[in-house]
């Protein structure tokens, strides 16, 4: 088997996916059976600078090169060959955000990530004009907010894109996005698989008197669907990705996608009435709908699959950051007593303790808001834990309260989707760090959604693997083969996973917790007002 993989690597019968997550950049190289043969990782973290959550361009390129270097090193160590060519490749990143460039390709303002909640005024004006929910993290919201504020750089914009679009542009020279990623910049018209023309015209009318020389359609990336060719790795791009000079140019590149799209692919959730839940630094659910929603809901975004079908998305900015901070605190405590505990064991032990807790957390309440959370009307966040004097203050209830907190805002949004809009879902797939410990995340998420949750055996590879699959689809697609059929028949056929159905007592407990969560939100808002960030 090793010799076969070695030969496939030499001959470029592979596909590479690289995804920029919030805290980790991950690369996955797959063979012709779509199994990972090598991986690379690079840890990074955003910074709050002048009130903006951002990464520098230096962070981006050092991270990409470090991740690829680790991948190439693993290929060399495991198979004894240099990674000189690849069959196809694709890049993914955190959706949304704002990267604006002038005609010379210079970044005009610090990269504004999805985590920023500074565009409330823009969203409040755009949503009724479009009759379409525009979330704060969307690129069009950031652009219009900058226009409303009269930011100096706006007049010089020649190209506006996302993190994935930026990486793809610099490596291929092509200013394009996959339709799923594009749907987080500006609304997509699913029948045409392109930006919504009516809304584009409405934006032009809305901003006509501002005096800018550019038009929106001139500065946005082109839109491509999964399976379409999006250029090739240029000589300059090859050197950017692999400064050692070993990697050759000319590798076909698929459209860059967002982490939402790669999550759908990684969980086989691109067919109508399927859905997935991604739970990491942020948390979001995506359900492929049969038709448009009846009403506009600020809690629900309408985006698309990588092949352009409409998706109802509930996106929450905060998930595991506060949970991780508490686990790290317990690890620090153990370390002070000379106990060297493996990180996976630490997480596993604490998570499993939560299954022993009272279903409603016994009077404990936690808010995991590191940053703002538009679903609950907060522009900033303050992690907070509170309890009643007579609460059942145990480790089990403490851990369950923080796990519930990581899912609570998602539940609030999905209650609207499932109970008010009556959207039908046949299956929900879970992926991301919250599901890494077996059973715990699944069981509690099933309670939150009141629906069975499945985790596939491949889900641990996450979005980077999903991006590699999209890259493979580019070169393997047969005439008229759809992405849902490709995934079902050629990627997930025979795949196994585990499904956990909701327990009635857990559902009732989570419902009770969320009602208290919503009624205690004024305390979280008071914390934001009373505890300012220096």
Short mmCIF file of N, CA, C and O in Angstrom, two decimals, residues 16-19 24-29 37-43 63-64 66-75 464:
data_model
loop_
_atom_site.label_atom_id
_atom_site.label_comp_id
_atom_site.label_asym_id
_atom_site.label_seq_id
_atom_site.Cartn_x
_atom_site.Cartn_y
_atom_site.Cartn_z
N UNK A 16 -5.31 18.15 -2.89
CA UNK A 16 -4.92 18.87 -1.68
C UNK A 16 -5.99 19.88 -1.29
O UNK A 16 -6.45 20.65 -2.13
N UNK A 17 -6.36 19.87 -0.02
CA UNK A 17 -7.23 20.90 0.53
C UNK A 17 -6.55 21.59 1.69
O UNK A 17 -5.98 20.91 2.56
N UNK A 18 -6.58 22.92 1.71
CA UNK A 18 -6.03 23.68 2.83
C UNK A 18 -7.11 24.64 3.31
O UNK A 18 -7.69 25.37 2.51
N UNK A 19 -7.37 24.60 4.62
CA UNK A 19 -8.41 25.46 5.18
C UNK A 19 -7.85 26.33 6.30
O UNK A 19 -7.16 25.84 7.19
N UNK A 24 -6.49 27.42 13.62
CA UNK A 24 -5.57 26.47 13.00
C UNK A 24 -5.73 26.49 11.49
O UNK A 24 -6.84 26.55 10.96
N UNK A 25 -4.61 26.43 10.81
CA UNK A 25 -4.59 26.23 9.36
C UNK A 25 -4.25 24.76 9.13
O UNK A 25 -3.26 24.26 9.68
N UNK A 26 -5.06 24.07 8.35
CA UNK A 26 -4.88 22.62 8.20
C UNK A 26 -4.83 22.25 6.72
O UNK A 26 -5.61 22.75 5.91
N UNK A 27 -3.89 21.37 6.39
CA UNK A 27 -3.75 20.84 5.02
C UNK A 27 -3.97 19.34 5.05
O UNK A 27 -3.48 18.65 5.94
N UNK A 28 -4.72 18.83 4.08
CA UNK A 28 -4.96 17.40 3.94
C UNK A 28 -4.71 17.01 2.49
O UNK A 28 -5.32 17.57 1.57
N UNK A 29 -3.81 16.05 2.29
CA UNK A 29 -3.54 15.48 0.97
C UNK A 29 -4.22 14.13 0.90
O UNK A 29 -4.02 13.28 1.78
N UNK A 37 -3.53 10.93 3.14
CA UNK A 37 -2.22 10.26 3.15
C UNK A 37 -1.18 11.10 3.87
O UNK A 37 -0.13 10.59 4.27
N UNK A 38 -1.45 12.39 4.03
CA UNK A 38 -0.53 13.27 4.76
C UNK A 38 -1.29 14.52 5.19
O UNK A 38 -2.25 14.93 4.53
N UNK A 39 -0.83 15.11 6.29
CA UNK A 39 -1.47 16.32 6.80
C UNK A 39 -0.43 17.30 7.32
O UNK A 39 0.69 16.91 7.66
N UNK A 40 -0.81 18.55 7.36
CA UNK A 40 0.02 19.59 7.95
C UNK A 40 -0.85 20.55 8.74
O UNK A 40 -2.02 20.74 8.42
N UNK A 41 -0.28 21.12 9.79
CA UNK A 41 -1.03 22.04 10.64
C UNK A 41 -0.17 23.25 10.99
O UNK A 41 1.05 23.16 11.04
N UNK A 42 -0.83 24.35 11.25
CA UNK A 42 -0.15 25.54 11.76
C UNK A 42 -1.14 26.29 12.65
O UNK A 42 -2.23 26.65 12.21
N UNK A 43 -0.79 26.48 13.91
CA UNK A 43 -1.66 27.21 14.83
C UNK A 43 -1.48 28.72 14.64
O UNK A 43 -0.37 29.20 14.44
N UNK A 63 1.58 31.49 8.05
CA UNK A 63 0.74 30.35 8.41
C UNK A 63 0.57 29.37 7.27
O UNK A 63 0.67 28.16 7.46
N UNK A 64 0.31 29.88 6.06
CA UNK A 64 0.13 29.00 4.91
C UNK A 64 1.41 28.24 4.60
O UNK A 64 1.40 27.02 4.39
N UNK A 66 3.93 27.65 6.63
CA UNK A 66 4.25 26.72 7.71
C UNK A 66 3.41 25.46 7.64
O UNK A 66 3.91 24.34 7.86
N UNK A 67 2.14 25.61 7.32
CA UNK A 67 1.24 24.46 7.18
C UNK A 67 1.67 23.57 6.02
O UNK A 67 1.75 22.34 6.16
N UNK A 68 1.95 24.18 4.87
CA UNK A 68 2.36 23.39 3.71
C UNK A 68 3.71 22.72 3.97
O UNK A 68 3.91 21.56 3.58
N UNK A 69 4.62 23.43 4.61
CA UNK A 69 5.94 22.86 4.91
C UNK A 69 5.80 21.60 5.78
O UNK A 69 6.48 20.60 5.54
N UNK A 70 4.90 21.64 6.74
CA UNK A 70 4.69 20.47 7.60
C UNK A 70 4.09 19.32 6.80
O UNK A 70 4.46 18.15 6.99
N UNK A 71 3.18 19.63 5.88
CA UNK A 71 2.61 18.60 5.01
C UNK A 71 3.69 17.96 4.14
O UNK A 71 3.79 16.73 4.06
N UNK A 72 4.50 18.79 3.50
CA UNK A 72 5.57 18.27 2.63
C UNK A 72 6.57 17.45 3.42
O UNK A 72 7.09 16.42 2.92
N UNK A 73 6.85 17.87 4.65
CA UNK A 73 7.78 17.12 5.50
C UNK A 73 7.21 15.74 5.82
O UNK A 73 7.93 14.75 5.80
N UNK A 74 5.92 15.69 6.11
CA UNK A 74 5.30 14.39 6.42
C UNK A 74 5.33 13.47 5.20
O UNK A 74 5.56 12.26 5.32
N UNK A 75 5.07 14.03 4.02
CA UNK A 75 5.16 13.22 2.80
C UNK A 75 6.56 12.64 2.65
O UNK A 75 6.74 11.45 2.36
N UNK A 464 -10.74 20.87 5.86
CA UNK A 464 -9.61 20.70 4.95
C UNK A 464 -9.80 19.46 4.08
O UNK A 464 -9.51 19.47 2.88
#
